[in-house]
Coordinates of C-alpha atoms in Angstrom, one line a residue:
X252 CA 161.0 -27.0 -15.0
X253 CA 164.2 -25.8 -14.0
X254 CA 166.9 -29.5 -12.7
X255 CA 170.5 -28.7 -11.9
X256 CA 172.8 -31.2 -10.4
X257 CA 174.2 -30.8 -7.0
X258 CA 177.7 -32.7 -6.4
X259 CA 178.4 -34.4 -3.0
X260 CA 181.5 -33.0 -2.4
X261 CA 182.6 -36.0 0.2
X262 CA 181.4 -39.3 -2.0
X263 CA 181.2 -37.9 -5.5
X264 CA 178.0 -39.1 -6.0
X265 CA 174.9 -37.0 -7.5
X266 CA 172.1 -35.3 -5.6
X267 CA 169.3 -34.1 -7.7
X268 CA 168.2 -30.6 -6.6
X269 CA 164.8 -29.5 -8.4
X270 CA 162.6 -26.6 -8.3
X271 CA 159.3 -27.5 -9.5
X272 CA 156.7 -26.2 -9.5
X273 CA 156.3 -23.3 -11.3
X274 CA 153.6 -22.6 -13.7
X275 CA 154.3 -22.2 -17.6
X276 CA 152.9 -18.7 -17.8
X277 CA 154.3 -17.6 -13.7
X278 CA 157.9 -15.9 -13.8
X279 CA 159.8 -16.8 -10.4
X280 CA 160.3 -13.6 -10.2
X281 CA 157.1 -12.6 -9.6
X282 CA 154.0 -13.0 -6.8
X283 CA 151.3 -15.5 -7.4
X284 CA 148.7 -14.4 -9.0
X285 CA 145.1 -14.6 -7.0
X286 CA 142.5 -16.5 -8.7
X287 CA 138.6 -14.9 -8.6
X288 CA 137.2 -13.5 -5.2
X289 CA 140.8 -13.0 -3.9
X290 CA 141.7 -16.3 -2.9
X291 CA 145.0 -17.1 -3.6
X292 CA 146.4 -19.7 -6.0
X293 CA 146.6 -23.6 -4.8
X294 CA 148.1 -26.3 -5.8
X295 CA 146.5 -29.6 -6.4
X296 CA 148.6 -31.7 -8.6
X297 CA 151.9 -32.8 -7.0
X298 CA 155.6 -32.4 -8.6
X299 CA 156.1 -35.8 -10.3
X300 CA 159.8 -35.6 -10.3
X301 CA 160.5 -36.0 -7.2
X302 CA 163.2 -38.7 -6.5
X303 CA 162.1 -42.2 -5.0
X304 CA 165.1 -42.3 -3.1
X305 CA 166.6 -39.1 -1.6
X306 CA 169.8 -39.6 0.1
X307 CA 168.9 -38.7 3.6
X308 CA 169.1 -36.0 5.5
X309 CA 167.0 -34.4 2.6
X310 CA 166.2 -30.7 2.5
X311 CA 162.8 -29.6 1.4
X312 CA 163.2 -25.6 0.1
X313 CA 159.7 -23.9 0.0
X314 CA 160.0 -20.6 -1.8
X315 CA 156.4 -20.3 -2.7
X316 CA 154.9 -16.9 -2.7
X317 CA 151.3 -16.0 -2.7
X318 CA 152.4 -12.5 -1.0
X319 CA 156.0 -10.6 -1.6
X320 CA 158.6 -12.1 -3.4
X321 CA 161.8 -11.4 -2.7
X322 CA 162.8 -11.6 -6.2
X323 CA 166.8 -11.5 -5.1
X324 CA 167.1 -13.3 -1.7
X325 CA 165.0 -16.5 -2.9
X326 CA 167.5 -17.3 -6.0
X327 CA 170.6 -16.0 -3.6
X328 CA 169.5 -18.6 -0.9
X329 CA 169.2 -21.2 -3.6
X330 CA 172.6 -21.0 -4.9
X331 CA 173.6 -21.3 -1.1
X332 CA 171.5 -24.0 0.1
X333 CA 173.4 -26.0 -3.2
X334 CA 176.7 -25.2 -1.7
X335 CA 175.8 -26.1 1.9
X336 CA 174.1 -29.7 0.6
X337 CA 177.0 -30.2 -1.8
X338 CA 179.6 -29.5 0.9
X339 CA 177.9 -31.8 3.7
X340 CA 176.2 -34.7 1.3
X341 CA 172.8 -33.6 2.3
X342 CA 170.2 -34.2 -0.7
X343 CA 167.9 -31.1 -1.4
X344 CA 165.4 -30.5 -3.5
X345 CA 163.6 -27.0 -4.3
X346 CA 159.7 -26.6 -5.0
X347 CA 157.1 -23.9 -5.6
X348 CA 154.2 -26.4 -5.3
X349 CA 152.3 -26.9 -2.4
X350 CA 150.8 -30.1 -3.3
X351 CA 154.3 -31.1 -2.3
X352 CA 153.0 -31.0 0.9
X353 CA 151.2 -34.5 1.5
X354 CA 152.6 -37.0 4.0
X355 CA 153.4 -39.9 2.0
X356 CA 156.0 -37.2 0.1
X357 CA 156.8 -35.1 3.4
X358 CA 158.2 -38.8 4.7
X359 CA 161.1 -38.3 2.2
X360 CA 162.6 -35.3 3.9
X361 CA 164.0 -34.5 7.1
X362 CA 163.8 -30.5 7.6
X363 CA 161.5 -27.9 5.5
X364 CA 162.8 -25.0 5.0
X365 CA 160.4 -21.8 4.3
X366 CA 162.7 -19.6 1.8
X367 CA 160.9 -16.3 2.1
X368 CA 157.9 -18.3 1.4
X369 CA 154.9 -16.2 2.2
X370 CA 151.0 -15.8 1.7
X371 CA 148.3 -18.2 2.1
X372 CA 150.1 -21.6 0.5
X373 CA 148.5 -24.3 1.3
X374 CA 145.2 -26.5 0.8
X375 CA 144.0 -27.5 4.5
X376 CA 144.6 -31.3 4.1
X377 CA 148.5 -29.9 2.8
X378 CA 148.2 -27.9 5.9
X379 CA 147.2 -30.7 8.1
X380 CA 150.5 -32.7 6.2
X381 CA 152.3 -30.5 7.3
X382 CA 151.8 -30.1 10.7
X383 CA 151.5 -33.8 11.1
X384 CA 155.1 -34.4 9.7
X385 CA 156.7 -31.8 12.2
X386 CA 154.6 -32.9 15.3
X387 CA 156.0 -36.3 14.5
X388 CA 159.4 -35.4 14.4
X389 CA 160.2 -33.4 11.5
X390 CA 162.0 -30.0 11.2
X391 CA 161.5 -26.7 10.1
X392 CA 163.2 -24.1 9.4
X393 CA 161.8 -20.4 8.5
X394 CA 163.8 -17.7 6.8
X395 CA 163.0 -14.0 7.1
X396 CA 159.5 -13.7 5.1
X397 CA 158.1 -16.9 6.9
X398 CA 157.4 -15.0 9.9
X399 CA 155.9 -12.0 8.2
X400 CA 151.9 -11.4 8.6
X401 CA 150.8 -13.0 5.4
X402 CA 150.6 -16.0 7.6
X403 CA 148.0 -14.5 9.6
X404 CA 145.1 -16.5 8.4
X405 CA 146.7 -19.7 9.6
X406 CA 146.2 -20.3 13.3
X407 CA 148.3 -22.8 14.6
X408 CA 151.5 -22.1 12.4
X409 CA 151.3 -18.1 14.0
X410 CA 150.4 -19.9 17.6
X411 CA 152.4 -22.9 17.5
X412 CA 155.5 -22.2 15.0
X413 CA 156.5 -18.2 14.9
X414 CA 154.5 -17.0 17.9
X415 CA 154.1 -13.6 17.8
X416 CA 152.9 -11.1 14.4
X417 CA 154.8 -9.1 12.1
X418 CA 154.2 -4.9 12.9
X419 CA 156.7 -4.1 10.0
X420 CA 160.2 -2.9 9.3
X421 CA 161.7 0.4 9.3
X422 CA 161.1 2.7 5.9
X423 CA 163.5 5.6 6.1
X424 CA 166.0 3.5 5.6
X425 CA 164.9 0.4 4.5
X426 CA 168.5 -1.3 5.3
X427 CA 170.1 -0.4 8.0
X428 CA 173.4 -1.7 10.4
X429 CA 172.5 -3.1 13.0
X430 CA 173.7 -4.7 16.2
X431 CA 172.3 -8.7 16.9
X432 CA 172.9 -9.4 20.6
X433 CA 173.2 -13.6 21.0
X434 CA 171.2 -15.1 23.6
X435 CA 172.1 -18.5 23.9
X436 CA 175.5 -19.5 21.9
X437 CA 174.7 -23.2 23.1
X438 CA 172.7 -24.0 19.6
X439 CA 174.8 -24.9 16.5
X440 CA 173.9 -22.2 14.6
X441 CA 175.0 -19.6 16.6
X442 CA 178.5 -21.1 18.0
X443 CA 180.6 -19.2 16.2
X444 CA 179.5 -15.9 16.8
X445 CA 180.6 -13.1 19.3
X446 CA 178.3 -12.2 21.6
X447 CA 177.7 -8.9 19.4
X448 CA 177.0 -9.3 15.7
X449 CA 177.0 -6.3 13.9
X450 CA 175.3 -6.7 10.4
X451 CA 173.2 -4.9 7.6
X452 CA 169.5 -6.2 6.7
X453 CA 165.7 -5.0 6.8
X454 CA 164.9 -5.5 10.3
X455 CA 161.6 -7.2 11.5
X456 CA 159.5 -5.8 14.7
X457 CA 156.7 -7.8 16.0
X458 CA 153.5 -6.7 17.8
X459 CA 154.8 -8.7 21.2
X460 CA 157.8 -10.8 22.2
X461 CA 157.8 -14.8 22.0
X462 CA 159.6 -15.0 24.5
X463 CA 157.3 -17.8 26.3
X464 CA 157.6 -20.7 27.5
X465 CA 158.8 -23.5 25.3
X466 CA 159.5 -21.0 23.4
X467 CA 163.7 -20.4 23.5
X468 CA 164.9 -16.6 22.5
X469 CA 168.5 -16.9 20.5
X470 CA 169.0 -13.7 19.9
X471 CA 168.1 -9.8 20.3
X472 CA 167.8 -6.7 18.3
X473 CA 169.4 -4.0 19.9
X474 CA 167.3 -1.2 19.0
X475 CA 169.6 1.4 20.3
X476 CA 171.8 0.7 17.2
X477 CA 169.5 1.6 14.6
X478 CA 166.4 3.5 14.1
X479 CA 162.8 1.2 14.3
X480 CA 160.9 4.4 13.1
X481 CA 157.5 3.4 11.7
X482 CA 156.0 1.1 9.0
X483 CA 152.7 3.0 7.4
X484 CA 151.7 4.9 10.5
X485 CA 152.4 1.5 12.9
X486 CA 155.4 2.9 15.4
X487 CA 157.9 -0.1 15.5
X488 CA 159.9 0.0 18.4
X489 CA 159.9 -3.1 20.7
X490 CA 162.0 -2.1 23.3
X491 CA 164.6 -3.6 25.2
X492 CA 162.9 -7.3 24.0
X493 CA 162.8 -7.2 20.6
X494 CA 163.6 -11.1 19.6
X495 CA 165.3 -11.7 16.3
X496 CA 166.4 -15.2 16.3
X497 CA 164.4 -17.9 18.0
X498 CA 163.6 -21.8 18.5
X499 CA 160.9 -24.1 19.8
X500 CA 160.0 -27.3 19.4
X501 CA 156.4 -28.4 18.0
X502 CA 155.6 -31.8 19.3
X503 CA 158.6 -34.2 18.6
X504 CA 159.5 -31.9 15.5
X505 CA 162.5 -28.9 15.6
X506 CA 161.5 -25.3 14.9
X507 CA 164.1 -22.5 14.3
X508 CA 162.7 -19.4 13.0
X509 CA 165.3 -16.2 11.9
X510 CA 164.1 -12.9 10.8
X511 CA 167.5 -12.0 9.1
X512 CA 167.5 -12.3 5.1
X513 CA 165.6 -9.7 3.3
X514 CA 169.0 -9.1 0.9
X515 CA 170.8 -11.6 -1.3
X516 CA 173.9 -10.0 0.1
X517 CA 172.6 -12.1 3.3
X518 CA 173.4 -15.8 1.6
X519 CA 176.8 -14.9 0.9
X520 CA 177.7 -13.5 4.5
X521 CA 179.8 -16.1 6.0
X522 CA 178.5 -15.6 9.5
X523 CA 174.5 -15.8 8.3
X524 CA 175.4 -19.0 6.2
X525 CA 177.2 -20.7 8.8
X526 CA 174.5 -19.6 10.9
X527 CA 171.7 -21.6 8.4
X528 CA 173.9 -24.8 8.2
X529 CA 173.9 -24.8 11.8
X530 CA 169.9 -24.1 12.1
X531 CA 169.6 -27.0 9.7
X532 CA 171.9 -29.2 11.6
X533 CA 170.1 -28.6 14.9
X534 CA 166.3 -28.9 13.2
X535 CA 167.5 -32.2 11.3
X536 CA 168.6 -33.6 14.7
X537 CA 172.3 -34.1 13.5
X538 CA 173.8 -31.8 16.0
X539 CA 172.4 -30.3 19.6
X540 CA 169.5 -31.4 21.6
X541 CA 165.9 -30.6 22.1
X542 CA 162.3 -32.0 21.5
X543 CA 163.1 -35.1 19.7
X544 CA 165.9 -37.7 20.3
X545 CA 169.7 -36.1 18.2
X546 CA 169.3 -38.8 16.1
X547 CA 168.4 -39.0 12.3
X548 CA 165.3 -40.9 11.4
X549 CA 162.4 -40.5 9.0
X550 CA 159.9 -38.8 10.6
X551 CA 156.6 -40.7 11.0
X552 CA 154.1 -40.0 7.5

C-alpha cells in the first residue's frame, strides 16, 4: 500500500491521497493477471483505508487494468491529478480496487475519474454502483484508454457513457502531431484554447461518430494532419467526423470522455492539464452547466 500526503495549497491542511489496491505479488506496472477460464480478476474485498471524511469535492482515480497498462501515463497522471487537488483543495484518493465501487463508498466522492483504466473491472453489483451513483448525479470522467474496446462486454457504459467503439490507432507511427480542431469552447475545459490545437499523442479512431443526440462533440481530429493508416488490417480513417473530445450527460450525473493521453509527456502539457482541471470542474458541477443543477452536493448512494 502505497499513502503519500497531498498539501492544500489554499488552507494548509492535509488531504490524504491513497492508491490501494494493489495486490502483494501484482507490480503497478503490469496488467492484471486473468484467473482460470479467462475471466479477468475481481475484486471483492473493499480498500479499508479509505477516509471517513473526505474534504469535498473528492476525486475518485481508477487506474485499474485488466487489459493494457499504460505503465508511464497512469503514474504521470497521478503526479498531476496531486498537483491539480493540491492547488485547488480538492481531496483525492487513488485505487486499483474495484470493490471500491459500492454505493455507500461511491457517496464519498464527487467525480470518478477512469485513468487509462481498461478491461473488464468490475463485479455486476460494482457495476450497478456505479451506474447508480452517476445517474443520480455523480461525475465521470474518462481518460484516453477508458474509451478503448476492452469495454466492449459492458453494454450500457459503451451505449450510455462513450458511445461509439474503438477501431484502433495508427501503427507506422505510433505518435504522431496532430491538429485538434475545438468544437464548442463554451465548456471549462476547453476555454483556453485556440480554435486549432496542434499536439503529439497516439490518436484513437472509432468504428462511427457519437455525435448524437445528447451526446455534445467538443472537439475534432483533423485527419488531414496526420496519417490514420491502419491498426492490424482495420483501415482507420473516419473522415471529416472523427470526434476526439466529447460530453454527455447520464441521467443527473456529468460525463466528459477525452481520447488524448496515451504518453506521460501528455500530464505535463500545460494545455491538456488545464484541459483535465477544467473537465473535472465541469463533471463536479463547480463550473458550467448541463444535466444536473452547477451546484456541489453528494450525489444520492
Amino acid at each position: 500500500m502505497v499513502r503519500k500526503i497531498v498539501r492544500n495549497a489554499a488552507s494548509g491542511a492535509a488531504i490524504l491521497a491513497v492508491i490501494a489496491g494493489l495486490s502483494a505479488c501484482q507490480s503497478p506496472n503490469t496488467a492484471r493477471p486473468a484467473s482460470d477460464g479467462g475471466k479477468m480478476i475481481h475484486d471483492t474485498a473493499p480498500p479499508t483505508d479509505i477516509p471517513d471524511t473526505l474534504q469535498r469535492p473528492a476525486i475518485l482515480v481508477f487506474s485499474k487494468t485488466n487489459g493494457y497498462r499504460h505503465v508511464d501515463a497512469i503514474p504521470a497522471a497521478t503526479k498531476m491529478f496531486d498537483e491539480i487537488a493540491a492547488k485547488n483543495g480538492w481531496s483525492v484518493y487513488y485505487t486499483e480496487n474495484g470493490a471500491t465501487f459500492s454505493p455507500e463508498i461511491l457517496a464519498k466522492f464527487d467525480v470518478i475519474v477512469f485513468s487509462n483504466a481498461s478491461g473488464n473491472l468490475f463485479t455486476e453489483d460494482q457495476r450497478a454502483a456505479f451506474q447508480m451513483f452517476l445517474e443520480n448525479g455523480g461525475g465521470f470522467l474518462g481518460i484516453h484508454a477508458a474509451g478503448d474496446n476492452s469495454h466492449t462486454d459492458w453494454g450500457w457504459y459503451m451505449t450510455d457513457i462513450i458511445g461509439t467503439t474503438f477501431t484502433g490507432h495508427p501503427m507506422e507511427p505510433q505518435f504522431q502531431q496532430a491538429t485538434v480542431r475545438i468544437e464548442d469552447n463554451t465548456n471549462p475545459a476547453m476555454a483556453h484554447l485556440p480554435d486549432a490545437w496542434s499536439r503529439t499523442d497516439e490518436w484513437y479512431s472509432f468504428d462511427k461518430s457519437p455525435r448524437q443526440e445528447g451526446v455534445n462533440i467538443i472537439a475534432t481530429l483533423d485527419e488531414s494532419t496526420y496519417d490514420p493508416g491502419e491498426f492490424h488490417g482495420t483501415k482507420l480513417p473516419m473522415g471529416a467526423d472523427h470526434p476526439i473530445i466529447w460530453n454527455r450527460c447520464a441521467g443527473a450525473g456529468r460525463v466528459f470522455y477525452t481520447a488524448l493521453g496515451h504518453t506521460a509527456a501528455s500530464y505535463s502539457e500545460p494545455e491538456n492539464v488545464q484541459l483535465l482541471t477544467g473537465a473535472l470542474e465541469w463533471t463536479m458541477r463547480l463550473k458550467g452547466d448541463g444535466c444536473s443543477p452547477n451546484a456541489l452536493t453528494t450525489p444520492a448512494p
